[in-house]
mmCIF file of C-alpha atoms in Angstrom:
data_model
loop_
_atom_site.group_PDB
_atom_site.id
_atom_site.type_symbol
_atom_site.label_atom_id
_atom_site.label_comp_id
_atom_site.label_asym_id
_atom_site.label_seq_id
_atom_site.Cartn_x
_atom_site.Cartn_y
_atom_site.Cartn_z
ATOM 1 C CA MET A 1 -20.559 0.533 -12.708
ATOM 2 C CA LEU A 2 -20.212 1.981 -8.848
ATOM 3 C CA TYR A 3 -18.512 1.354 -6.073
ATOM 4 C CA SER A 4 -19.006 2.136 -2.227
ATOM 5 C CA ASP A 5 -16.195 3.738 0.084
ATOM 6 C CA GLU A 6 -16.974 1.029 2.663
ATOM 7 C CA GLN A 7 -16.047 -1.597 -0.588
ATOM 8 C CA LEU A 8 -12.895 0.344 -1.471
ATOM 9 C CA TYR A 9 -12.025 0.851 2.179
ATOM 10 C CA ASP A 10 -12.276 -2.934 2.632
ATOM 11 C CA TYR A 11 -10.341 -3.488 -0.199
ATOM 12 C CA ILE A 12 -7.306 -1.598 0.598
ATOM 13 C CA TRP A 13 -7.281 -2.385 3.954
ATOM 14 C CA GLY A 14 -7.763 -6.419 3.064
ATOM 15 C CA LEU A 15 -4.519 -5.843 0.674
ATOM 16 C CA VAL A 16 -3.167 -4.247 3.373
ATOM 17 C CA ALA A 17 -3.074 -6.782 5.560
ATOM 18 C CA CYS A 18 -2.232 -9.770 2.926
ATOM 19 C CA ARG A 19 0.725 -7.932 2.425
ATOM 20 C CA TYR A 20 1.761 -6.763 5.889
ATOM 21 C CA THR A 21 5.309 -6.461 6.730
ATOM 22 C CA TYR A 22 6.424 -5.329 10.157
ATOM 23 C CA GLY A 23 6.675 -0.897 10.383
ATOM 24 C CA THR A 24 3.514 -0.435 7.659
ATOM 25 C CA THR A 25 0.931 2.665 8.545
ATOM 26 C CA ILE A 26 -1.966 3.390 6.309
ATOM 27 C CA LEU A 27 -3.106 6.494 6.732
ATOM 28 C CA GLN A 28 -6.390 7.984 5.202
ATOM 29 C CA SER A 29 -7.802 11.629 4.204
ATOM 30 C CA SER A 30 -10.483 13.139 2.243
ATOM 31 C CA THR A 31 -8.760 12.366 -0.786
ATOM 32 C CA GLU A 32 -6.493 9.271 -0.942
ATOM 33 C CA THR A 33 -5.515 6.571 1.549
ATOM 34 C CA HIS A 34 -1.650 6.315 1.978
ATOM 35 C CA VAL A 35 0.425 2.880 2.269
ATOM 36 C CA GLN A 36 4.108 3.228 3.724
ATOM 37 C CA HIS A 37 5.195 -0.552 3.757
ATOM 38 C CA GLY A 38 7.441 -1.462 6.137
ATOM 39 C CA TYR A 39 10.158 -2.569 3.262
ATOM 40 C CA PRO A 40 9.649 -2.559 0.042
ATOM 41 C CA ILE A 41 6.668 -4.686 -1.674
ATOM 42 C CA SER A 42 7.183 -5.255 -5.071
ATOM 43 C CA ASN A 43 9.665 -2.091 -5.167
ATOM 44 C CA ARG A 44 6.963 -0.391 -3.410
ATOM 45 C CA ILE A 45 7.138 2.102 -0.493
ATOM 46 C CA HIS A 46 4.921 4.992 -0.519
ATOM 47 C CA GLU A 47 1.414 3.857 -2.044
ATOM 48 C CA PHE A 48 -1.033 5.618 -2.892
ATOM 49 C CA PHE A 49 -5.079 4.697 -3.600
ATOM 50 C CA VAL A 50 -7.139 7.888 -5.517
ATOM 51 C CA LYS A 51 -10.968 7.714 -6.476
ATOM 52 C CA GLN A 52 -10.082 9.535 -10.176
ATOM 53 C CA ASP A 53 -11.597 12.744 -9.356
ATOM 54 C CA HIS A 54 -9.844 12.865 -6.539
ATOM 55 C CA LEU A 55 -6.670 12.994 -9.114
ATOM 56 C CA GLN A 56 -5.939 16.466 -9.710
ATOM 57 C CA ASP A 57 -6.630 17.518 -5.775
ATOM 58 C CA PHE A 58 -4.096 14.942 -4.932
ATOM 59 C CA LEU A 59 -1.874 16.151 -7.555
ATOM 60 C CA GLN A 60 -2.020 19.800 -6.038
ATOM 61 C CA GLN A 61 -0.007 18.173 -2.491
ATOM 62 C CA SER A 62 3.289 17.403 -1.415
ATOM 63 C CA ILE A 63 4.002 14.623 -1.524
ATOM 64 C CA PRO A 64 6.625 11.930 -2.180
ATOM 65 C CA THR A 65 9.279 11.853 -4.763
ATOM 66 C CA GLU A 66 8.921 7.940 -5.597
ATOM 67 C CA HIS A 67 5.796 5.690 -5.330
ATOM 68 C CA TRP A 68 2.915 3.772 -7.132
ATOM 69 C CA LEU A 69 -0.344 4.808 -7.558
ATOM 70 C CA THR A 70 -3.889 3.359 -8.412
ATOM 71 C CA ILE A 71 -6.551 5.261 -9.589
ATOM 72 C CA ILE A 72 -9.937 3.913 -8.839
ATOM 73 C CA SER A 73 -11.923 4.710 -11.384
ATOM 74 C CA SER A 74 -15.279 3.765 -13.421
ATOM 75 C CA THR A 75 -14.398 4.249 -16.576
ATOM 76 C CA SER A 76 -12.197 1.326 -19.152
ATOM 77 C CA ILE A 77 -9.456 3.689 -20.112
ATOM 78 C CA PRO A 78 -6.849 4.514 -17.944
ATOM 79 C CA PRO A 79 -6.018 8.284 -17.599
ATOM 80 C CA ILE A 80 -2.531 9.407 -19.059
ATOM 81 C CA ILE A 81 -1.003 11.419 -15.841
ATOM 82 C CA PRO A 82 2.433 13.661 -16.019
ATOM 83 C CA GLY A 83 5.347 12.349 -14.372
ATOM 84 C CA TYR A 84 4.288 8.788 -14.108
ATOM 85 C CA GLN A 85 3.970 5.760 -16.086
ATOM 86 C CA PHE A 86 1.333 3.255 -16.494
ATOM 87 C CA GLN A 87 2.302 -0.469 -14.949
ATOM 88 C CA THR A 88 -0.936 -2.835 -14.614
ATOM 89 C CA ASN A 89 -4.509 -2.473 -15.498
ATOM 90 C CA GLU A 90 -6.681 -4.717 -12.894
ATOM 91 C CA PHE A 91 -10.562 -5.378 -11.726
ATOM 92 C CA LEU A 92 -11.863 -4.607 -8.359
ATOM 93 C CA MET A 93 -14.475 -7.721 -7.738
ATOM 94 C CA GLU A 94 -16.502 -8.315 -5.092
ATOM 95 C CA LEU A 95 -18.539 -11.814 -4.608
ATOM 96 C CA GLU A 96 -21.585 -10.620 -2.172
ATOM 97 C CA THR A 97 -22.456 -13.424 -0.893
ATOM 98 C CA ASN A 98 -19.806 -16.772 -0.010
ATOM 99 C CA GLU A 99 -23.362 -18.839 -0.833
ATOM 100 C CA ASP A 100 -22.255 -17.937 -4.243
ATOM 101 C CA LEU A 101 -19.746 -20.067 -5.074
ATOM 102 C CA PRO A 102 -20.044 -23.353 -6.607
ATOM 103 C CA SER A 103 -19.220 -26.644 -5.412
ATOM 104 C CA SER A 104 -15.501 -27.717 -5.548
ATOM 105 C CA HIS A 105 -16.686 -31.231 -6.044
ATOM 106 C CA LYS A 106 -16.596 -31.297 -10.036
ATOM 107 C CA TYR A 107 -12.674 -30.023 -10.392
ATOM 108 C CA SER A 108 -9.750 -30.543 -10.704
ATOM 109 C CA PRO A 109 -7.875 -33.862 -9.770
ATOM 110 C CA LEU A 110 -8.610 -36.072 -6.954
ATOM 111 C CA SER A 111 -4.770 -36.394 -6.274
ATOM 112 C CA THR A 112 -4.646 -33.051 -4.701
ATOM 113 C CA LYS A 113 -5.562 -31.339 -1.326
ATOM 114 C CA ILE A 114 -5.633 -28.173 0.304
ATOM 115 C CA GLU A 115 -3.721 -27.366 3.425
ATOM 116 C CA GLN A 116 -3.476 -24.261 5.601
ATOM 117 C CA VAL A 117 -0.203 -23.528 6.441
ATOM 118 C CA THR A 118 1.068 -22.677 9.892
ATOM 119 C CA SER A 119 4.117 -24.151 10.150
ATOM 120 C CA TYR A 120 7.553 -22.270 10.346
ATOM 121 C CA ILE A 121 9.270 -25.194 8.780
ATOM 122 C CA GLU A 122 7.005 -25.735 6.037
ATOM 123 C CA ALA A 123 5.948 -22.293 4.832
ATOM 124 C CA GLN A 124 9.663 -22.178 4.237
ATOM 125 C CA GLU A 125 9.868 -25.444 1.886
ATOM 126 C CA ILE A 126 7.188 -24.005 0.040
ATOM 127 C CA ASN A 127 9.114 -20.891 -0.083
ATOM 128 C CA THR A 128 12.090 -22.931 -1.221
ATOM 129 C CA HIS A 129 10.285 -24.916 -4.241
ATOM 130 C CA PHE A 130 8.731 -21.703 -5.364
ATOM 131 C CA GLN A 131 12.057 -19.384 -4.901
ATOM 132 C CA VAL A 132 8.975 -16.811 -4.041
ATOM 133 C CA LYS A 133 7.801 -15.860 -0.815
ATOM 134 C CA ALA A 134 4.973 -17.771 -1.233
ATOM 135 C CA ILE A 135 3.952 -17.926 2.503
ATOM 136 C CA ASN A 136 4.685 -15.163 4.497
ATOM 137 C CA LEU A 137 6.431 -15.700 7.337
ATOM 138 C CA GLU A 138 5.345 -12.816 9.286
ATOM 139 C CA GLN A 139 1.688 -13.464 9.411
ATOM 140 C CA LEU A 140 1.763 -17.608 9.989
ATOM 141 C CA GLU A 141 0.118 -16.177 13.158
ATOM 142 C CA GLN A 142 -0.813 -13.170 12.695
ATOM 143 C CA PHE A 143 -5.269 -12.824 13.390
ATOM 144 C CA GLY A 144 -7.113 -13.061 10.574
ATOM 145 C CA ILE A 145 -4.528 -13.767 8.051
ATOM 146 C CA GLN A 146 -5.471 -17.154 6.712
ATOM 147 C CA GLN A 147 -2.746 -18.767 3.929
ATOM 148 C CA TYR A 148 -2.991 -21.890 1.894
ATOM 149 C CA VAL A 149 -1.183 -24.106 -0.548
ATOM 150 C CA ILE A 150 -2.350 -26.880 -2.868
ATOM 151 C CA TYR A 151 -1.059 -29.961 -2.831
ATOM 152 C CA ASP A 152 -0.208 -32.967 -6.087
ATOM 153 C CA GLU A 153 0.213 -35.648 -3.591
ATOM 154 C CA HIS A 154 3.462 -34.269 -1.607
ATOM 155 C CA LEU A 155 4.437 -31.309 -4.560
ATOM 156 C CA PRO A 156 3.537 -27.650 -3.465
ATOM 157 C CA ILE A 157 1.852 -26.448 -7.144
ATOM 158 C CA GLY A 158 0.057 -23.102 -5.933
ATOM 159 C CA PHE A 159 -0.852 -20.953 -3.269
ATOM 160 C CA GLY A 160 -3.399 -18.147 -1.719
ATOM 161 C CA ARG A 161 -4.087 -16.118 1.277
ATOM 162 C CA ILE A 162 -7.194 -14.187 2.442
ATOM 163 C CA SER A 163 -7.623 -11.862 5.101
ATOM 164 C CA SER A 164 -10.512 -10.909 7.128
ATOM 165 C CA THR A 165 -9.705 -8.122 9.830
ATOM 166 C CA ARG A 166 -11.668 -5.582 9.347
ATOM 167 C CA LYS A 167 -15.823 -4.999 11.053
ATOM 168 C CA SER A 168 -16.929 -6.196 8.224
ATOM 169 C CA ASN A 169 -18.844 -8.699 6.364
ATOM 170 C CA ARG A 170 -16.050 -8.515 3.507
ATOM 171 C CA SER A 171 -13.108 -10.752 3.309
ATOM 172 C CA CYS A 172 -9.837 -9.934 0.875
ATOM 173 C CA LEU A 173 -8.484 -12.880 -1.379
ATOM 174 C CA ASP A 174 -4.759 -12.116 -2.466
ATOM 175 C CA ASN A 175 -1.828 -14.353 -4.078
ATOM 176 C CA VAL A 176 -3.478 -16.849 -5.997
ATOM 177 C CA TYR A 177 -1.133 -18.776 -8.428
ATOM 178 C CA ILE A 178 -0.881 -22.087 -9.747
ATOM 179 C CA GLU A 179 2.056 -23.566 -11.478
ATOM 180 C CA PRO A 180 1.920 -23.170 -15.395
ATOM 181 C CA ASN A 181 1.980 -26.910 -15.555
ATOM 182 C CA TYR A 182 -1.510 -27.739 -13.846
ATOM 183 C CA ARG A 183 -3.047 -24.957 -15.396
ATOM 184 C CA ARG A 184 -6.448 -24.761 -17.227
ATOM 185 C CA GLN A 185 -7.658 -28.457 -15.017
ATOM 186 C CA GLY A 186 -9.691 -26.590 -12.524
ATOM 187 C CA LEU A 187 -7.174 -25.948 -9.924
ATOM 188 C CA ALA A 188 -7.281 -22.361 -9.160
ATOM 189 C CA THR A 189 -11.136 -22.479 -9.177
ATOM 190 C CA LYS A 190 -10.387 -25.862 -6.468
ATOM 191 C CA LEU A 191 -8.047 -22.996 -4.628
ATOM 192 C CA CYS A 192 -9.974 -19.846 -4.333
ATOM 193 C CA ILE A 193 -13.305 -22.089 -2.770
ATOM 194 C CA ALA A 194 -11.777 -23.397 -0.574
ATOM 195 C CA ILE A 195 -9.832 -20.209 0.937
ATOM 196 C CA VAL A 196 -13.092 -18.307 0.201
ATOM 197 C CA LYS A 197 -15.332 -21.333 2.096
ATOM 198 C CA GLN A 198 -13.033 -21.599 5.075
ATOM 199 C CA SER A 199 -12.166 -17.554 6.231
ATOM 200 C CA LYS A 200 -12.733 -16.724 9.311
ATOM 201 C CA ASN A 201 -14.198 -14.193 11.690
ATOM 202 C CA GLY A 202 -17.192 -13.662 10.480
ATOM 203 C CA SER A 203 -16.793 -12.776 6.455
ATOM 204 C CA THR A 204 -19.929 -13.853 4.207
ATOM 205 C CA GLY A 205 -18.545 -11.758 1.321
ATOM 206 C CA CYS A 206 -15.146 -11.219 -0.620
ATOM 207 C CA ILE A 207 -13.560 -8.761 -2.774
ATOM 208 C CA LEU A 208 -10.009 -8.952 -4.666
ATOM 209 C CA ALA A 209 -8.184 -7.050 -7.549
ATOM 210 C CA SER A 210 -7.786 -9.828 -10.451
ATOM 211 C CA SER A 211 -5.622 -9.280 -13.301
ATOM 212 C CA GLU A 212 -6.607 -9.721 -16.979
ATOM 213 C CA MET A 213 -5.775 -13.700 -17.100
ATOM 214 C CA GLY A 214 -7.809 -14.333 -13.692
ATOM 215 C CA TYR A 215 -10.801 -12.168 -14.585
ATOM 216 C CA GLN A 216 -12.957 -15.242 -15.868
ATOM 217 C CA LEU A 217 -11.912 -17.339 -13.344
ATOM 218 C CA TYR A 218 -14.146 -14.710 -11.136
ATOM 219 C CA ILE A 219 -16.502 -14.341 -13.321
ATOM 220 C CA ASN A 220 -16.879 -18.322 -13.203
ATOM 221 C CA LEU A 221 -17.074 -17.730 -9.417
ATOM 222 C CA GLY A 222 -19.658 -15.404 -9.195
ATOM 223 C CA PHE A 223 -17.472 -12.403 -8.805
ATOM 224 C CA LYS A 224 -18.948 -8.595 -10.124
ATOM 225 C CA GLN A 225 -16.381 -6.035 -11.432
ATOM 226 C CA ILE A 226 -17.388 -2.687 -9.685
ATOM 227 C CA ALA A 227 -14.332 -0.588 -10.652
ATOM 228 C CA TYR A 228 -11.208 -0.248 -12.480
ATOM 229 C CA LEU A 229 -7.807 -0.226 -11.253
ATOM 230 C CA TYR A 230 -4.690 1.435 -12.676
ATOM 231 C CA SER A 231 -1.429 1.490 -11.258
ATOM 232 C CA TYR A 232 1.720 3.922 -12.510
ATOM 233 C CA GLU A 233 4.715 4.252 -11.165
ATOM 234 C CA THR A 234 6.672 7.951 -10.904
ATOM 235 C CA GLU A 235 9.116 8.331 -13.513
ATOM 236 C CA GLN A 236 12.136 8.879 -11.102
ATOM 237 C CA SER A 237 11.385 5.330 -9.799
ATOM 238 C CA VAL A 238 11.303 3.670 -13.250
ATOM 239 C CA HIS A 239 14.380 5.580 -14.586
#
């Protein structure tokens, strides 16, 4: 399983763009990429992305006491890291060309529709409905970020976002969600196809991190796994 630095950086920068908060910074070095979020994202302020073969060099550095660490690996077994608690396992996946996406016409109920969210009022109504920050209000007018909602008639039943902010042909798909009562109807497939096909700024391919639950969905859409992503939290943070 092989991945390039370009693929990795497109994912990291795309992910940060999708989850951007005011004041977020990104610092790249020879051993890691350090993301400092403007304010906490899922309890994360300092977040480091490190290739597994650079892990020992990273651990010898002076780093913030409390942080998250994501290891990019080509092996299916997460490393045991003293002082860290393993949290999640994800899969880094790439769609080489958007032309590989299947047609969406054969999926899902016809009563559903997908819209890009550009209105603050609509965004606030969606967030109130889901009781989470489904739509990031800070990003409604941000270049290269598109946020979408899927409706059943007038009821919001899912959402997702995509970024295409780098000088690359890859966009980054993130935060795809369908309400539990609407799953297994092809709606996630319909939503993903619509979002990726409408991505702007010349993007012709797509990259993302998938959970185990979403893995088969993305395989069916034509994505291929290129790496494993193992996330850890420092034990000080956990306690």
